[in-house]
Amino acid sequence: MIGVDELKNQIAKRIQDYVNHDNPMATRTVISIGLDKAVGHVLASQVVASFDVPRQNLSAMDGFAFGVRSRLDNNARLEIIGESCAGVPFVGQILPNQGVRIFTGAVVPDGCDTVVMQENTDFETIKRTLDKHQAYHITLTKPAKIGANIRHQGEEIQQDELLLSPNKRLTPSDISLLASMGVEQIKVFKPLVVGLIATGDELVAIGEPLAHLAQIYNSNTPTLKALLARLPIVLHDYGIIKDDLQATTDGIKRAIDECDVIISSAGVSVGDYDFLTQAVDKLGKINHYKVAMKPGKPFVFGEFKRTDGQVVLYFGLPGNPLSTVVGCLNFVRPALWQMVGADVPTTLRLNAKTTHTIHKNAGRKEYQRGFFEQKADGELVVTPAVAQDSHRIKQLAYANCLIVLDENNTGVAVGSEVVIEPFDWTFG
Ligand code: AMP
Ligand code: MG
């Protein structure tokens, strides 16, 4: 049986080929979208600055801008002849020992080389008696430095500078940068179409009544949709397929025609009513089946070739809700990020002390559910969920991390360190 890390590598290798050779059309088609919809999409072209930032010399403070060769020593008395506000610059000539009242973000007038913050003048004491329409004098209460408190033109960004490179997953901070450049439309890769299939005679779609006690709701499809919500993909929900080889084959065939990737849940074990592997084997090929992982051993990675030559990748997750979640987090989500052309987001791994003994048998890599907390002194502690069976949805809802235990681990004593992977949604 293949190990978790090895399977991750194999999937990554296959996808690299898929993206570059098998399917550049699906994965590398470029579309243009509005900036307000761009977060989470993957940039398809570089972005260069269309102008300098700041566009002119700006004041970094509320205070006064002084002409070149002005006195800047303590007690210097200087004449203020006007105002430069954000968006409304001062117009006029400024001589040595003259200046203007200036505000943060306002243009430093030509002929000025220094801004002195208001707090380093006697402005507070004289302001009540001032007539703003007349020139007035202020006195420095601290010596100032030539060139101080000015954000110089092009200091942060220079025109034509490379700002963002292709394959960048657009974050809120990228949107901020693009918006500051006035970018309205941006080129990103076309979202992949991902098909979701649930299988099982016991399943009922949400919204329908549970007609008898043997029925349960299809919780895996909404779970997968939530786990994949931040990816730039279009989801096709194929609903629930019955435990029947013909129905399963037909359902998958339809998805092959319409999707770039297919994700199914359940029906991949060795039960008499598990038809997924048979159907996939018939319609395409299984690259890997079963991984040394708990929960989620009967994981399938396969592929199909459409008549038009396009390769469609397939991930078959086991039906137990926790197996679905762990399989999706470990294999499917990183694979999809890779397929959409982005750097795969890092999984945060931390060390934490366990508050309870952890039981485990050697053999498979285990992902147990836990709740981690940071104590006042900064130490991380983790409490394993009381039950670790792969059907326990409530335990998952109460957890905020997975406790990762390597294949050869045979249990952990109270107070020992373990590796945890916090769920990314824990951080908002
Ligand atoms: P299977 O992989 O088909 O043997 O299913 C394993 C377990 O997962 C069974 O208890 C199923 O009832 C359950 N299960 C399968 N599919 C779903 C689903 N979509 N939502 C919730 N539970 C499921
Ligand atoms: Mg089943």
CSV table of C-alpha atoms and ligand atoms in Angstrom, one decimal:
chain,number,residue,atom,x,y,z
A,1,MET,CA,0.0,0.0,0.0
A,2,ILE,CA,1.4,3.4,-0.9
A,3,GLY,CA,2.2,5.9,1.9
A,4,VAL,CA,0.5,9.3,2.2
A,5,ASP,CA,3.5,11.4,1.2
A,6,GLU,CA,4.4,9.1,-1.7
A,7,LEU,CA,0.8,9.3,-3.0
A,8,LYS,CA,0.9,13.1,-2.7
A,9,ASN,CA,4.1,13.1,-4.8
A,10,GLN,CA,2.6,10.7,-7.4
A,11,ILE,CA,-0.5,12.9,-7.8
A,12,ALA,CA,1.6,16.0,-8.1
A,13,LYS,CA,3.8,14.4,-10.7
A,14,ARG,CA,0.8,13.3,-12.7
A,15,ILE,CA,-0.8,16.7,-12.5
A,16,GLN,CA,2.3,18.4,-13.7
A,17,ASP,CA,2.1,16.3,-16.9
A,18,TYR,CA,-1.6,16.8,-17.1
A,19,VAL,CA,-1.3,20.6,-17.0
A,20,ASN,CA,1.7,20.8,-19.4
A,21,HIS,CA,0.9,18.1,-21.9
A,22,ASP,CA,-2.5,16.4,-21.6
A,23,ASN,CA,-4.7,19.3,-21.0
A,24,PRO,CA,-3.3,22.8,-21.5
A,25,MET,CA,-6.7,23.9,-23.0
A,26,ALA,CA,-8.6,23.2,-19.8
A,27,THR,CA,-6.0,24.4,-17.4
A,28,ARG,CA,-4.5,27.3,-19.3
A,29,THR,CA,-7.3,29.1,-21.0
A,30,VAL,CA,-7.1,32.8,-20.0
A,31,ILE,CA,-10.2,34.9,-19.3
A,32,SER,CA,-10.7,38.5,-18.2
A,33,ILE,CA,-12.6,39.2,-15.0
A,34,GLY,CA,-13.5,42.3,-13.0
A,35,LEU,CA,-11.3,43.1,-10.0
A,36,ASP,CA,-14.2,42.8,-7.6
A,37,LYS,CA,-14.5,39.1,-8.5
A,38,ALA,CA,-10.8,38.3,-8.8
A,39,VAL,CA,-9.9,37.3,-5.3
A,40,GLY,CA,-8.9,33.6,-5.2
A,41,HIS,CA,-8.4,33.4,-8.9
A,42,VAL,CA,-5.0,32.6,-10.4
A,43,LEU,CA,-3.2,35.4,-12.3
A,44,ALA,CA,-2.5,34.5,-15.9
A,45,SER,CA,-0.3,37.4,-16.9
A,46,GLN,CA,2.1,39.7,-15.2
A,47,VAL,CA,1.1,43.1,-13.9
A,48,VAL,CA,3.4,46.1,-14.2
A,49,ALA,CA,2.9,49.5,-12.6
A,50,SER,CA,1.3,52.1,-14.8
A,51,PHE,CA,2.6,55.0,-12.7
A,52,ASP,CA,4.9,55.9,-9.8
A,53,VAL,CA,3.7,55.5,-6.3
A,54,PRO,CA,3.6,58.0,-4.7
A,55,ARG,CA,2.9,59.9,-7.9
A,56,GLN,CA,4.4,63.0,-6.4
A,57,ASN,CA,6.3,63.9,-3.2
A,58,LEU,CA,3.7,63.7,-0.5
A,59,SER,CA,3.6,64.6,3.2
A,60,ALA,CA,3.8,61.8,5.7
A,61,MET,CA,2.5,64.0,8.5
A,62,ASP,CA,0.0,66.7,9.4
A,63,GLY,CA,2.2,69.7,9.9
A,64,PHE,CA,4.1,72.3,7.7
A,65,ALA,CA,6.1,72.0,4.5
A,66,PHE,CA,9.0,74.5,4.3
A,67,GLY,CA,10.8,76.0,1.4
A,68,VAL,CA,14.4,75.0,0.6
A,69,ARG,CA,17.1,76.8,2.6
A,70,SER,CA,14.6,77.6,5.4
A,71,ARG,CA,15.9,77.8,9.0
A,72,LEU,CA,15.1,74.5,10.7
A,73,ASP,CA,16.7,75.1,14.1
A,74,ASN,CA,14.9,75.2,17.4
A,75,ASN,CA,12.9,78.5,17.8
A,76,ALA,CA,13.1,79.2,14.0
A,77,ARG,CA,10.2,81.5,13.2
A,78,LEU,CA,8.6,80.7,9.8
A,79,GLU,CA,5.9,82.3,7.7
A,80,ILE,CA,2.9,80.1,6.6
A,81,ILE,CA,1.4,81.4,3.4
A,82,GLY,CA,-1.2,78.8,2.4
A,83,GLU,CA,-2.3,75.2,2.6
A,84,SER,CA,-1.8,71.9,0.8
A,85,CYS,CA,-4.6,69.5,1.4
A,86,ALA,CA,-4.9,65.8,0.3
A,87,GLY,CA,-6.2,66.2,-3.3
A,88,VAL,CA,-5.9,70.0,-3.4
A,89,PRO,CA,-2.3,71.1,-3.7
A,90,PHE,CA,-0.9,74.5,-3.0
A,91,VAL,CA,-0.3,76.7,-6.0
A,92,GLY,CA,2.2,79.5,-5.7
A,93,GLN,CA,5.8,80.2,-5.0
A,94,ILE,CA,7.5,79.4,-1.7
A,95,LEU,CA,10.6,81.3,-0.6
A,96,PRO,CA,13.2,80.3,2.1
A,97,ASN,CA,11.7,80.6,5.6
A,98,GLN,CA,8.2,80.3,4.2
A,99,GLY,CA,6.0,77.3,4.2
A,100,VAL,CA,2.5,76.0,4.0
A,101,ARG,CA,0.2,74.1,6.3
A,102,ILE,CA,0.1,70.5,5.0
A,103,PHE,CA,-1.8,67.3,5.7
A,104,THR,CA,-1.0,63.6,5.4
A,105,GLY,CA,-1.1,62.5,1.8
A,106,ALA,CA,-1.0,66.1,0.4
A,107,VAL,CA,1.4,67.1,-2.3
A,108,VAL,CA,4.6,68.7,-1.0
A,109,PRO,CA,4.7,72.0,-3.1
A,110,ASP,CA,7.6,72.6,-5.5
A,111,GLY,CA,10.3,74.5,-3.8
A,112,CYS,CA,9.8,72.7,-0.4
A,113,ASP,CA,12.1,70.1,0.9
A,114,THR,CA,11.1,69.4,4.5
A,115,VAL,CA,7.9,68.6,6.4
A,116,VAL,CA,7.8,69.3,10.2
A,117,MET,CA,5.1,67.6,12.2
A,118,GLN,CA,2.6,69.9,13.8
A,119,GLU,CA,3.6,68.6,17.3
A,120,ASN,CA,7.1,70.1,16.9
A,121,THR,CA,5.8,73.6,16.5
A,122,ASP,CA,3.8,76.1,18.6
A,123,PHE,CA,0.8,75.5,16.4
A,124,GLU,CA,-1.4,74.2,19.2
A,125,THR,CA,-1.0,77.4,21.3
A,126,ILE,CA,-1.5,79.8,18.4
A,127,LYS,CA,-4.2,78.1,16.4
A,128,ARG,CA,-7.1,79.6,18.3
A,129,THR,CA,-6.2,83.1,17.3
A,130,LEU,CA,-5.4,82.3,13.6
A,131,ASP,CA,-7.2,83.6,10.6
A,132,LYS,CA,-6.5,80.8,8.0
A,133,HIS,CA,-6.9,83.2,5.1
A,134,GLN,CA,-4.0,85.4,6.2
A,135,ALA,CA,-0.3,84.5,6.4
A,136,TYR,CA,0.8,83.7,9.9
A,137,HIS,CA,4.0,82.7,11.7
A,138,ILE,CA,4.8,79.6,13.6
A,139,THR,CA,7.9,78.7,15.7
A,140,LEU,CA,9.7,75.4,15.7
A,141,THR,CA,9.9,73.9,19.2
A,142,LYS,CA,12.4,71.2,18.1
A,143,PRO,CA,15.1,71.4,15.4
A,144,ALA,CA,14.0,69.7,12.2
A,145,LYS,CA,16.0,67.7,9.6
A,146,ILE,CA,16.1,68.7,5.9
A,147,GLY,CA,14.1,66.2,3.9
A,148,ALA,CA,12.1,64.8,6.8
A,149,ASN,CA,8.6,63.4,6.6
A,150,ILE,CA,8.3,63.3,2.8
A,151,ARG,CA,7.2,60.2,0.9
A,152,HIS,CA,9.1,60.7,-2.3
A,153,GLN,CA,7.7,60.2,-5.8
A,154,GLY,CA,8.3,56.5,-6.9
A,155,GLU,CA,9.7,55.6,-3.5
A,156,GLU,CA,7.4,52.6,-3.2
A,157,ILE,CA,6.6,51.7,-6.8
A,158,GLN,CA,8.2,52.9,-10.0
A,159,GLN,CA,6.4,53.1,-13.3
A,160,ASP,CA,6.8,49.8,-15.3
A,161,GLU,CA,8.0,47.9,-12.3
A,162,LEU,CA,6.8,44.3,-12.1
A,163,LEU,CA,4.2,44.0,-9.4
A,164,LEU,CA,2.7,40.5,-9.7
A,165,SER,CA,3.8,37.5,-11.7
A,166,PRO,CA,1.6,34.9,-13.4
A,167,ASN,CA,0.5,31.9,-11.3
A,168,LYS,CA,-0.1,34.1,-8.2
A,169,ARG,CA,-3.2,33.2,-6.3
A,170,LEU,CA,-4.9,36.6,-5.8
A,171,THR,CA,-5.2,37.5,-2.2
A,172,PRO,CA,-7.0,40.5,-0.6
A,173,SER,CA,-3.6,42.3,-0.4
A,174,ASP,CA,-3.1,41.7,-4.1
A,175,ILE,CA,-6.5,43.2,-4.8
A,176,SER,CA,-5.5,46.2,-2.8
A,177,LEU,CA,-2.3,46.6,-4.9
A,178,LEU,CA,-4.2,46.2,-8.1
A,179,ALA,CA,-7.0,48.6,-7.0
A,180,SER,CA,-4.4,51.3,-6.2
A,181,MET,CA,-3.2,51.0,-9.8
A,182,GLY,CA,-6.7,51.5,-11.0
A,183,VAL,CA,-6.9,48.0,-12.6
A,184,GLU,CA,-10.4,47.2,-13.5
A,185,GLN,CA,-10.1,43.9,-15.4
A,186,ILE,CA,-7.5,41.3,-14.9
A,187,LYS,CA,-6.4,38.2,-16.8
A,188,VAL,CA,-6.8,34.9,-14.9
A,189,PHE,CA,-7.0,31.3,-15.8
A,190,LYS,CA,-10.4,30.0,-16.6
A,191,PRO,CA,-11.9,28.1,-13.7
A,192,LEU,CA,-11.8,24.3,-14.0
A,193,VAL,CA,-15.1,22.4,-14.0
A,194,VAL,CA,-15.2,20.0,-11.1
A,195,GLY,CA,-18.0,17.4,-10.8
A,196,LEU,CA,-19.2,16.1,-7.4
A,197,ILE,CA,-20.9,12.7,-7.2
A,198,ALA,CA,-22.3,11.1,-4.1
A,199,THR,CA,-23.2,7.4,-4.2
A,200,GLY,CA,-25.2,5.2,-1.9
A,201,ASP,CA,-28.8,3.8,-1.7
A,202,GLU,CA,-29.1,5.2,1.9
A,203,LEU,CA,-28.5,8.8,0.9
A,204,VAL,CA,-31.2,11.5,0.7
A,205,ALA,CA,-30.6,15.0,-0.6
A,206,ILE,CA,-31.0,17.8,1.8
A,207,GLY,CA,-34.5,19.3,1.4
A,208,GLU,CA,-36.1,15.8,1.0
A,209,PRO,CA,-37.6,14.0,4.0
A,210,LEU,CA,-35.9,11.0,5.5
A,211,ALA,CA,-38.6,8.4,4.6
A,212,HIS,CA,-37.3,5.6,6.7
A,213,LEU,CA,-34.8,4.9,9.4
A,214,ALA,CA,-32.2,3.4,7.1
A,215,GLN,CA,-31.8,6.7,5.3
A,216,ILE,CA,-29.3,9.5,6.0
A,217,TYR,CA,-28.6,12.8,4.5
A,218,ASN,CA,-25.9,13.3,1.9
A,219,SER,CA,-23.6,15.4,4.0
A,220,ASN,CA,-20.5,14.8,1.9
A,221,THR,CA,-21.4,16.9,-1.1
A,222,PRO,CA,-22.1,20.0,0.9
A,223,THR,CA,-18.9,19.3,2.9
A,224,LEU,CA,-16.8,19.1,-0.2
A,225,LYS,CA,-18.4,22.2,-1.6
A,226,ALA,CA,-17.4,24.0,1.6
A,227,LEU,CA,-13.9,22.6,1.6
A,228,LEU,CA,-13.4,23.7,-2.0
A,229,ALA,CA,-15.1,27.1,-1.7
A,230,ARG,CA,-12.0,29.2,-2.0
A,231,LEU,CA,-10.7,27.5,-5.2
A,232,PRO,CA,-11.3,29.2,-8.6
A,233,ILE,CA,-13.4,26.3,-9.9
A,234,VAL,CA,-17.0,25.8,-11.1
A,235,LEU,CA,-18.7,22.9,-9.2
A,236,HIS,CA,-21.2,20.7,-11.0
A,237,ASP,CA,-23.3,18.8,-8.5
A,238,TYR,CA,-24.4,15.4,-9.9
A,239,GLY,CA,-26.4,14.6,-6.8
A,240,ILE,CA,-26.7,11.1,-5.6
A,241,ILE,CA,-26.2,7.9,-7.7
A,242,LYS,CA,-27.7,4.6,-6.6
A,243,ASP,CA,-25.5,1.6,-5.7
A,244,ASP,CA,-25.8,0.0,-9.1
A,245,LEU,CA,-23.1,-0.6,-11.6
A,246,GLN,CA,-25.1,0.7,-14.6
A,247,ALA,CA,-26.2,3.8,-12.8
A,248,THR,CA,-22.7,4.5,-11.6
A,249,THR,CA,-21.2,4.0,-15.0
A,250,ASP,CA,-23.8,6.2,-16.6
A,251,GLY,CA,-23.3,8.9,-14.0
A,252,ILE,CA,-19.6,8.9,-14.4
A,253,LYS,CA,-19.8,8.9,-18.2
A,254,ARG,CA,-21.9,12.1,-18.1
A,255,ALA,CA,-19.5,13.8,-15.7
A,256,ILE,CA,-16.6,12.8,-17.9
A,257,ASP,CA,-18.2,14.6,-20.8
A,258,GLU,CA,-18.9,17.8,-18.8
A,259,CYS,CA,-16.0,18.1,-16.3
A,260,ASP,CA,-12.2,18.5,-16.1
A,261,VAL,CA,-12.1,16.7,-12.7
A,262,ILE,CA,-14.5,14.4,-11.0
A,263,ILE,CA,-14.7,13.8,-7.2
A,264,SER,CA,-16.9,11.1,-5.8
A,265,SER,CA,-17.6,10.0,-2.3
A,266,ALA,CA,-18.3,6.4,-1.1
A,267,GLY,CA,-18.6,3.2,-3.0
A,268,VAL,CA,-14.8,2.6,-3.2
A,269,SER,CA,-14.5,0.0,-0.5
A,270,VAL,CA,-14.7,-3.8,-1.1
A,271,GLY,CA,-18.4,-4.2,-0.2
A,272,ASP,CA,-20.8,-6.0,-2.5
A,273,TYR,CA,-22.5,-2.6,-3.3
A,274,ASP,CA,-19.3,-0.6,-3.9
A,275,PHE,CA,-19.3,-0.1,-7.7
A,276,LEU,CA,-17.1,3.0,-8.2
A,277,THR,CA,-13.8,1.2,-8.7
A,278,GLN,CA,-15.5,-1.2,-11.2
A,279,ALA,CA,-17.0,1.7,-13.1
A,280,VAL,CA,-13.8,3.7,-13.1
A,281,ASP,CA,-11.8,0.7,-14.2
A,282,LYS,CA,-14.2,0.1,-17.1
A,283,LEU,CA,-14.3,3.8,-18.3
A,284,GLY,CA,-10.7,4.7,-17.6
A,285,LYS,CA,-7.9,3.7,-15.4
A,286,ILE,CA,-7.1,3.6,-11.7
A,287,ASN,CA,-3.6,5.0,-11.1
A,288,HIS,CA,-3.7,4.3,-7.3
A,289,TYR,CA,-6.0,2.5,-5.0
A,290,LYS,CA,-5.7,2.5,-1.2
A,291,VAL,CA,-3.3,4.6,0.8
A,292,ALA,CA,-1.8,3.8,4.2
A,293,MET,CA,-3.9,6.5,5.9
A,294,LYS,CA,-6.5,6.5,8.7
A,295,PRO,CA,-9.2,7.6,8.1
A,296,GLY,CA,-9.5,7.2,4.4
A,297,LYS,CA,-7.7,4.0,3.3
A,298,PRO,CA,-9.8,3.2,0.2
A,299,PHE,CA,-8.8,6.3,-1.7
A,300,VAL,CA,-8.8,6.2,-5.6
A,301,PHE,CA,-6.8,8.3,-8.0
A,302,GLY,CA,-7.7,7.6,-11.6
A,303,GLU,CA,-8.3,9.2,-14.9
A,304,PHE,CA,-10.4,9.0,-18.1
A,305,LYS,CA,-9.7,10.0,-21.6
A,306,ARG,CA,-12.5,11.7,-23.5
A,307,THR,CA,-13.2,11.1,-27.2
A,308,ASP,CA,-11.9,14.6,-27.8
A,309,GLY,CA,-8.6,13.6,-26.3
A,310,GLN,CA,-9.0,15.6,-23.0
A,311,VAL,CA,-7.9,13.8,-19.9
A,312,VAL,CA,-10.3,14.0,-16.9
A,313,LEU,CA,-8.8,13.3,-13.5
A,314,TYR,CA,-10.7,11.4,-10.9
A,315,PHE,CA,-10.6,11.3,-7.1
A,316,GLY,CA,-12.6,8.7,-5.3
A,317,LEU,CA,-13.1,9.4,-1.6
A,318,PRO,CA,-14.4,6.9,0.8
A,319,GLY,CA,-17.9,7.6,2.1
A,320,ASN,CA,-17.3,8.1,5.8
A,321,PRO,CA,-17.6,11.8,6.4
A,322,LEU,CA,-14.2,12.1,8.1
A,323,SER,CA,-12.5,10.0,5.4
A,324,THR,CA,-14.0,12.4,2.9
A,325,VAL,CA,-12.6,15.4,4.7
A,326,VAL,CA,-9.1,14.1,5.4
A,327,GLY,CA,-8.9,12.7,1.8
A,328,CYS,CA,-10.0,16.1,0.4
A,329,LEU,CA,-7.6,18.1,2.6
A,330,ASN,CA,-4.6,15.8,2.0
A,331,PHE,CA,-4.9,15.0,-1.7
A,332,VAL,CA,-7.8,16.6,-3.6
A,333,ARG,CA,-7.5,20.3,-2.5
A,334,PRO,CA,-3.7,20.5,-3.1
A,335,ALA,CA,-4.2,18.7,-6.4
A,336,LEU,CA,-6.8,21.2,-7.5
A,337,TRP,CA,-4.6,24.2,-6.5
A,338,GLN,CA,-1.9,22.7,-8.6
A,339,MET,CA,-4.3,22.1,-11.5
A,340,VAL,CA,-5.6,25.7,-11.5
A,341,GLY,CA,-2.0,26.9,-11.9
A,342,ALA,CA,-1.3,28.2,-8.4
A,343,ASP,CA,1.4,27.6,-5.9
A,344,VAL,CA,-0.2,25.1,-3.5
A,345,PRO,CA,-1.0,26.8,-0.2
A,346,THR,CA,1.2,25.8,2.7
A,347,THR,CA,-0.3,23.5,5.3
A,348,LEU,CA,0.6,24.9,8.7
A,349,ARG,CA,2.3,22.3,10.9
A,350,LEU,CA,2.9,23.1,14.6
A,351,ASN,CA,4.1,21.1,17.6
A,352,ALA,CA,1.7,20.8,20.6
A,353,LYS,CA,1.7,18.9,23.9
A,354,THR,CA,-1.1,16.4,24.1
A,355,THR,CA,-3.3,16.6,27.2
A,356,HIS,CA,-4.3,12.9,27.0
A,357,THR,CA,-2.7,9.7,26.0
A,358,ILE,CA,-3.2,8.9,22.3
A,359,HIS,CA,-3.7,5.3,21.1
A,360,LYS,CA,-2.5,4.2,17.8
A,361,ASN,CA,-1.4,1.1,16.0
A,362,ALA,CA,1.6,1.0,13.7
A,363,GLY,CA,1.0,0.7,10.0
A,364,ARG,CA,-0.9,3.7,8.7
A,365,LYS,CA,-0.4,7.4,9.0
A,366,GLU,CA,-3.2,8.7,11.2
A,367,TYR,CA,-5.1,12.0,11.2
A,368,GLN,CA,-6.9,12.2,14.5
A,369,ARG,CA,-9.2,15.1,15.4
A,370,GLY,CA,-8.1,17.5,18.1
A,371,PHE,CA,-8.7,20.8,19.7
A,372,PHE,CA,-5.6,23.0,20.2
A,373,GLU,CA,-5.2,26.0,22.4
A,374,GLN,CA,-2.5,28.4,23.2
A,375,LYS,CA,-1.8,28.9,26.8
A,376,ALA,CA,-0.9,32.3,28.4
A,377,ASP,CA,2.8,31.5,28.2
A,378,GLY,CA,2.5,30.8,24.5
A,379,GLU,CA,2.7,27.0,24.8
A,380,LEU,CA,0.4,25.0,22.5
A,381,VAL,CA,-1.6,22.1,23.9
A,382,VAL,CA,-3.9,19.8,22.0
A,383,THR,CA,-6.8,17.7,23.3
A,384,PRO,CA,-7.6,14.7,21.2
A,385,ALA,CA,-11.3,14.1,20.4
A,386,VAL,CA,-12.7,11.4,22.7
A,387,ALA,CA,-13.7,9.2,19.8
A,388,GLN,CA,-11.8,8.9,16.6
A,389,ASP,CA,-14.0,6.8,14.4
A,390,SER,CA,-14.3,8.0,10.9
A,391,HIS,CA,-18.1,8.4,11.0
A,392,ARG,CA,-18.2,10.9,13.9
A,393,ILE,CA,-19.2,14.2,12.4
A,394,LYS,CA,-19.8,15.9,15.7
A,395,GLN,CA,-16.2,15.2,16.8
A,396,LEU,CA,-15.0,16.9,13.6
A,397,ALA,CA,-17.2,20.0,14.2
A,398,TYR,CA,-15.7,20.4,17.7
A,399,ALA,CA,-12.1,20.0,16.5
A,400,ASN,CA,-9.9,22.7,15.2
A,401,CYS,CA,-7.0,20.6,14.0
A,402,LEU,CA,-5.8,17.2,12.9
A,403,ILE,CA,-3.2,15.4,15.0
A,404,VAL,CA,-0.8,13.8,12.6
A,405,LEU,CA,0.7,10.5,13.7
A,406,ASP,CA,3.3,8.8,11.5
A,407,GLU,CA,2.9,5.3,10.2
A,408,ASN,CA,5.3,3.7,12.7
A,409,ASN,CA,3.9,5.7,15.7
A,410,THR,CA,2.5,3.3,18.3
A,411,GLY,CA,0.8,5.9,20.6
A,412,VAL,CA,1.8,9.0,22.5
A,413,ALA,CA,2.0,9.5,26.3
A,414,VAL,CA,0.3,12.5,28.0
A,415,GLY,CA,2.5,15.6,27.9
A,416,SER,CA,4.5,14.5,24.8
A,417,GLU,CA,4.7,16.6,21.7
A,418,VAL,CA,2.7,15.8,18.6
A,419,VAL,CA,2.4,17.4,15.2
A,420,ILE,CA,-0.8,19.2,14.6
A,421,GLU,CA,-2.2,20.7,11.4
A,422,PRO,CA,-4.8,23.4,12.3
A,423,PHE,CA,-7.8,23.6,10.0
A,424,ASP,CA,-7.3,26.7,7.8
A,425,TRP,CA,-10.8,27.9,8.7
A,426,THR,CA,-9.7,28.1,12.3
A,427,PHE,CA,-8.0,31.3,11.4
A,428,GLY,CA,-11.0,33.0,9.8
B,1,AMP,P1,-19.1,3.4,1.7
B,1,AMP,O1,-17.8,4.0,1.3
B,1,AMP,O2,-20.1,3.5,0.5
B,1,AMP,O3,-19.0,2.0,2.2
B,1,AMP,O4,-19.7,4.3,2.8
B,1,AMP,C1,-19.1,4.4,4.1
B,1,AMP,C2,-20.0,5.1,5.1
B,1,AMP,O5,-20.1,6.4,4.7
B,1,AMP,C3,-21.4,4.5,5.1
B,1,AMP,O6,-21.8,4.5,6.5
B,1,AMP,C4,-22.2,5.5,4.4
B,1,AMP,O7,-23.6,5.5,4.8
B,1,AMP,C5,-21.5,6.8,4.7
B,1,AMP,N1,-21.7,7.7,3.6
B,1,AMP,C6,-21.5,7.5,2.3
B,1,AMP,N2,-21.7,8.5,1.5
B,1,AMP,C7,-22.1,9.5,2.4
B,1,AMP,C8,-22.5,10.8,2.1
B,1,AMP,N3,-22.6,11.4,0.9
B,1,AMP,N4,-22.9,11.6,3.2
B,1,AMP,C9,-22.8,11.0,4.5
B,1,AMP,N5,-22.4,9.8,4.7
B,1,AMP,C10,-22.1,9.0,3.7
B,2,MG,MG,-22.0,2.9,0.1
